[in-house]
mmCIF file of C-alpha atoms in Angstrom:
data_model
loop_
_atom_site.group_PDB
_atom_site.id
_atom_site.type_symbol
_atom_site.label_atom_id
_atom_site.label_comp_id
_atom_site.label_asym_id
_atom_site.label_seq_id
_atom_site.Cartn_x
_atom_site.Cartn_y
_atom_site.Cartn_z
ATOM 1 C CA MET A 156 19.606 80.359 6.971
ATOM 2 C CA GLY A 157 20.127 76.596 8.883
ATOM 3 C CA GLU A 158 20.329 74.712 6.067
ATOM 4 C CA THR A 159 22.894 72.205 5.349
ATOM 5 C CA PRO A 160 24.817 72.063 2.300
ATOM 6 C CA PRO A 161 24.398 69.114 -0.137
ATOM 7 C CA GLN A 162 26.562 66.198 -0.183
ATOM 8 C CA GLY A 163 27.670 67.209 -3.721
ATOM 9 C CA ALA A 164 29.972 70.356 -4.077
ATOM 10 C CA GLY A 165 28.398 72.835 -5.691
ATOM 11 C CA GLN A 166 24.265 71.425 -5.932
ATOM 12 C CA ALA A 167 21.373 72.937 -4.662
ATOM 13 C CA ASP A 168 18.998 71.615 -3.050
ATOM 14 C CA PRO A 169 16.606 68.700 -4.766
ATOM 15 C CA SER A 170 14.092 70.807 -7.159
ATOM 16 C CA GLY A 171 10.677 69.225 -7.907
ATOM 17 C CA VAL A 172 11.717 67.423 -11.068
ATOM 18 C CA ASP A 173 14.701 65.899 -8.887
ATOM 19 C CA LEU A 174 12.119 64.914 -5.733
ATOM 20 C CA ALA A 175 9.910 63.266 -8.288
ATOM 21 C CA ARG A 176 12.519 60.770 -9.854
ATOM 22 C CA VAL A 177 13.509 59.711 -6.163
ATOM 23 C CA ALA A 178 9.893 59.060 -5.517
ATOM 24 C CA LEU A 179 9.471 57.377 -8.680
ATOM 25 C CA ARG A 180 12.381 54.859 -7.656
ATOM 26 C CA ALA A 181 11.142 54.309 -4.249
ATOM 27 C CA ALA A 182 7.851 53.833 -5.401
ATOM 28 C CA LYS A 183 9.359 51.463 -8.249
ATOM 29 C CA GLU A 184 11.225 49.492 -4.944
ATOM 30 C CA GLN A 185 8.193 49.162 -3.036
ATOM 31 C CA ALA A 186 6.339 47.841 -5.704
ATOM 32 C CA ARG A 187 8.682 45.045 -6.947
ATOM 33 C CA ARG A 188 8.882 44.219 -3.024
ATOM 34 C CA ARG A 189 5.061 43.646 -2.858
ATOM 35 C CA GLY A 190 4.874 41.834 -6.013
ATOM 36 C CA GLU A 191 7.671 39.508 -4.918
ATOM 37 C CA GLN A 192 5.833 38.660 -1.413
ATOM 38 C CA VAL A 193 2.353 38.367 -3.621
ATOM 39 C CA ARG A 194 4.061 35.906 -6.074
ATOM 40 C CA GLU A 195 5.509 34.194 -3.013
ATOM 41 C CA LYS A 196 2.582 33.785 -1.130
ATOM 42 C CA ARG A 197 0.484 32.564 -4.441
ATOM 43 C CA GLU A 198 3.225 29.664 -4.939
ATOM 44 C CA ALA A 199 2.803 28.777 -1.640
ATOM 45 C CA LYS A 200 -1.073 28.275 -1.926
ATOM 46 C CA ARG A 201 -0.589 26.061 -4.895
ATOM 47 C CA HIS A 202 0.811 23.353 -2.787
ATOM 48 C CA GLY A 203 1.017 20.159 -5.141
ATOM 49 C CA LEU A 204 0.265 22.298 -8.456
ATOM 50 C CA ARG A 205 3.906 22.663 -9.471
ATOM 51 C CA SER A 206 6.868 20.433 -8.496
ATOM 52 C CA GLY A 207 10.551 22.001 -8.690
ATOM 53 C CA ALA A 208 13.462 20.439 -10.155
ATOM 54 C CA ARG A 209 14.342 17.958 -7.057
ATOM 55 C CA ALA A 210 12.255 15.290 -6.089
ATOM 56 C CA ASP A 211 9.947 16.094 -3.006
ATOM 57 C CA GLY A 212 6.965 14.429 -1.245
ATOM 58 C CA ARG A 213 4.239 16.228 -4.223
ATOM 59 C CA ASP A 214 6.077 14.358 -7.197
ATOM 60 C CA PRO A 215 3.773 11.729 -8.566
ATOM 61 C CA VAL A 216 4.721 8.105 -7.807
ATOM 62 C CA PRO A 217 3.807 4.704 -9.725
ATOM 63 C CA LEU A 218 1.015 2.985 -8.287
ATOM 64 C CA GLY A 219 2.637 0.109 -7.207
ATOM 65 C CA ALA A 220 4.965 2.017 -5.143
ATOM 66 C CA ALA A 221 2.567 4.021 -3.601
ATOM 67 C CA LEU A 222 0.780 0.893 -2.640
ATOM 68 C CA ASN A 223 4.152 -0.536 -1.109
ATOM 69 C CA ARG A 224 4.280 2.422 1.029
ATOM 70 C CA LEU A 225 0.873 2.224 1.855
ATOM 71 C CA ILE A 226 1.483 -1.379 3.247
ATOM 72 C CA THR A 227 4.392 -0.622 4.720
ATOM 73 C CA GLU A 228 2.949 2.406 6.878
ATOM 74 C CA ARG A 229 -0.185 0.714 8.116
ATOM 75 C CA GLY A 230 1.546 -2.889 8.975
ATOM 76 C CA TRP A 231 -0.459 -4.615 6.673
ATOM 77 C CA GLU A 232 2.575 -6.955 5.194
ATOM 78 C CA ALA A 233 1.733 -10.307 6.503
ATOM 79 C CA PRO A 234 -2.222 -10.110 5.620
ATOM 80 C CA ALA A 235 -1.118 -8.555 1.823
ATOM 81 C CA ALA A 236 1.680 -11.508 1.568
ATOM 82 C CA VAL A 237 -1.207 -14.102 2.920
ATOM 83 C CA GLY A 238 -3.543 -12.662 0.460
ATOM 84 C CA GLY A 239 -0.917 -12.902 -2.609
ATOM 85 C CA VAL A 240 -0.229 -16.668 -1.811
ATOM 86 C CA MET A 241 -4.188 -16.994 -1.864
ATOM 87 C CA GLY A 242 -3.916 -15.665 -5.304
ATOM 88 C CA ARG A 243 -0.702 -17.547 -6.361
ATOM 89 C CA TRP A 244 -1.808 -20.990 -4.504
ATOM 90 C CA PRO A 245 -1.085 -22.913 -8.054
ATOM 91 C CA GLN A 246 2.422 -21.468 -8.387
ATOM 92 C CA ILE A 247 3.327 -21.973 -5.101
ATOM 93 C CA VAL A 248 2.049 -25.712 -4.209
ATOM 94 C CA GLY A 249 2.071 -26.658 -8.192
ATOM 95 C CA PRO A 250 -0.661 -27.679 -10.267
ATOM 96 C CA ASP A 251 -1.666 -31.425 -9.016
ATOM 97 C CA ILE A 252 -1.898 -29.938 -5.292
ATOM 98 C CA ALA A 253 -4.120 -26.547 -6.342
ATOM 99 C CA ALA A 254 -6.510 -28.584 -8.270
ATOM 100 C CA HIS A 255 -7.541 -30.706 -5.557
ATOM 101 C CA CYS A 256 -6.472 -28.256 -2.307
ATOM 102 C CA VAL A 257 -7.500 -24.925 -1.668
ATOM 103 C CA PRO A 258 -6.298 -22.388 0.946
ATOM 104 C CA LYS A 259 -9.463 -20.932 2.608
ATOM 105 C CA GLN A 260 -8.178 -18.941 5.542
ATOM 106 C CA PHE A 261 -5.558 -17.616 7.358
ATOM 107 C CA GLU A 262 -5.376 -16.738 10.912
ATOM 108 C CA GLU A 263 -2.707 -14.018 11.735
ATOM 109 C CA ALA A 264 -2.209 -14.358 15.146
ATOM 110 C CA ALA A 265 -1.907 -18.044 15.109
ATOM 111 C CA ALA A 266 -0.129 -18.134 11.942
ATOM 112 C CA VAL A 267 -2.345 -21.045 10.755
ATOM 113 C CA LEU A 268 -3.437 -21.365 7.665
ATOM 114 C CA THR A 269 -6.525 -23.387 6.669
ATOM 115 C CA VAL A 270 -6.310 -25.617 3.416
ATOM 116 C CA GLN A 271 -9.343 -27.720 2.223
ATOM 117 C CA CYS A 272 -9.202 -30.779 -0.330
ATOM 118 C CA ASP A 273 -11.795 -32.064 -2.315
ATOM 119 C CA SER A 274 -11.284 -35.604 -1.085
ATOM 120 C CA THR A 275 -9.871 -37.378 1.891
ATOM 121 C CA ALA A 276 -7.238 -39.297 0.199
ATOM 122 C CA TRP A 277 -6.047 -35.679 -0.791
ATOM 123 C CA ALA A 278 -6.530 -34.405 2.586
ATOM 124 C CA THR A 279 -4.436 -37.474 3.941
ATOM 125 C CA GLN A 280 -1.463 -36.568 1.123
ATOM 126 C CA LEU A 281 -1.210 -32.797 2.394
ATOM 127 C CA ARG A 282 -0.815 -33.572 6.153
ATOM 128 C CA LEU A 283 2.178 -35.951 5.014
ATOM 129 C CA LEU A 284 3.515 -32.787 2.842
ATOM 130 C CA ALA A 285 2.652 -30.153 5.534
ATOM 131 C CA ARG A 286 5.906 -29.736 6.751
ATOM 132 C CA GLN A 287 7.694 -28.803 3.156
ATOM 133 C CA LEU A 288 4.406 -26.784 2.212
ATOM 134 C CA VAL A 289 5.046 -24.802 5.452
ATOM 135 C CA ALA A 290 8.789 -24.091 4.046
ATOM 136 C CA ARG A 291 8.028 -23.524 0.842
ATOM 137 C CA LEU A 292 5.245 -20.860 1.882
ATOM 138 C CA ASN A 293 7.389 -19.167 4.492
ATOM 139 C CA HIS A 294 10.106 -18.999 1.901
ATOM 140 C CA GLU A 295 7.625 -16.797 -0.224
ATOM 141 C CA LEU A 296 6.176 -14.569 2.583
ATOM 142 C CA GLY A 297 9.053 -14.466 5.067
ATOM 143 C CA HIS A 298 10.110 -16.684 7.896
ATOM 144 C CA GLY A 299 7.550 -17.582 10.473
ATOM 145 C CA THR A 300 4.476 -16.330 8.563
ATOM 146 C CA VAL A 301 3.071 -19.819 8.479
ATOM 147 C CA ARG A 302 3.786 -21.912 11.404
ATOM 148 C CA VAL A 303 0.646 -24.578 10.776
ATOM 149 C CA ILE A 304 -0.954 -26.022 8.028
ATOM 150 C CA LYS A 305 -4.406 -27.294 9.164
ATOM 151 C CA VAL A 306 -6.229 -29.834 6.753
ATOM 152 C CA LEU A 307 -9.583 -29.987 6.012
ATOM 153 C CA GLY A 308 -11.413 -32.788 4.131
ATOM 154 C CA PRO A 309 -14.340 -32.409 2.073
ATOM 155 C CA ASP A 310 -17.746 -31.046 2.681
ATOM 156 C CA ALA A 311 -20.105 -33.770 3.246
ATOM 157 C CA PRO A 312 -23.155 -33.790 1.457
ATOM 158 C CA LYS A 313 -26.125 -33.569 3.379
ATOM 159 C CA ARG A 314 -27.379 -36.933 4.519
ATOM 160 C CA GLY A 315 -30.868 -37.385 3.682
ATOM 161 C CA TYR A 316 -32.845 -40.141 5.165
ATOM 162 C CA GLY A 317 -35.272 -41.086 2.015
ATOM 163 C CA ARG A 318 -36.831 -44.442 1.281
ATOM 164 C CA LEU A 319 -33.610 -45.688 0.054
ATOM 165 C CA ARG A 320 -31.405 -45.599 3.124
ATOM 166 C CA ALA A 321 -30.864 -48.325 5.462
ATOM 167 C CA PRO A 322 -31.469 -47.488 8.941
ATOM 168 C CA GLY A 323 -28.097 -46.851 10.991
ATOM 169 C CA SER A 324 -26.263 -46.102 7.878
ATOM 170 C CA ARG A 325 -23.788 -43.593 7.961
ATOM 171 C CA GLY A 326 -23.562 -42.780 4.278
ATOM 172 C CA PRO A 327 -20.236 -42.826 2.024
ATOM 173 C CA GLY A 328 -18.120 -42.513 4.925
ATOM 174 C CA ASP A 329 -14.838 -43.683 2.973
ATOM 175 C CA THR A 330 -15.227 -40.449 0.455
ATOM 176 C CA TRP A 331 -16.701 -37.964 2.848
ATOM 177 C CA GLY A 332 -15.076 -38.805 5.791
#
């Protein structure tokens, strides 16, 4: 008959029960492999739902760290620092100056900080202190962030030309000039 003898000496061809066992074992192995593939696909679809034991980009981060990373990625360091100075103006310049002088705007391209004072006397005083304030601001913000402080005097009230005004009068120039 041309049949090859089985590997084990004295064993006959596998019978129906043996063939069923072999088929069952192969089916279980195939099902296990398919189950692993399905589980891997499911984990891949879940992306951020579960993080492993090691840190990766999906892990939660504190809000401050996330904002700092966003500011750095977008290149907003100087505007954010200047915005911080606007909020911390009294701590940086002191309560006396902060009571009479308010930062109005910052021109990033020219590195000019515009400050408005409530009287001409305080505007003159701030012009005299400008060099020290630039040094202090650059210490807080980083070197070269502010180059010039532009000092504005107080806003002048509208000049009314009513009955009680002298012709040709310029108004209270000593206070609002």
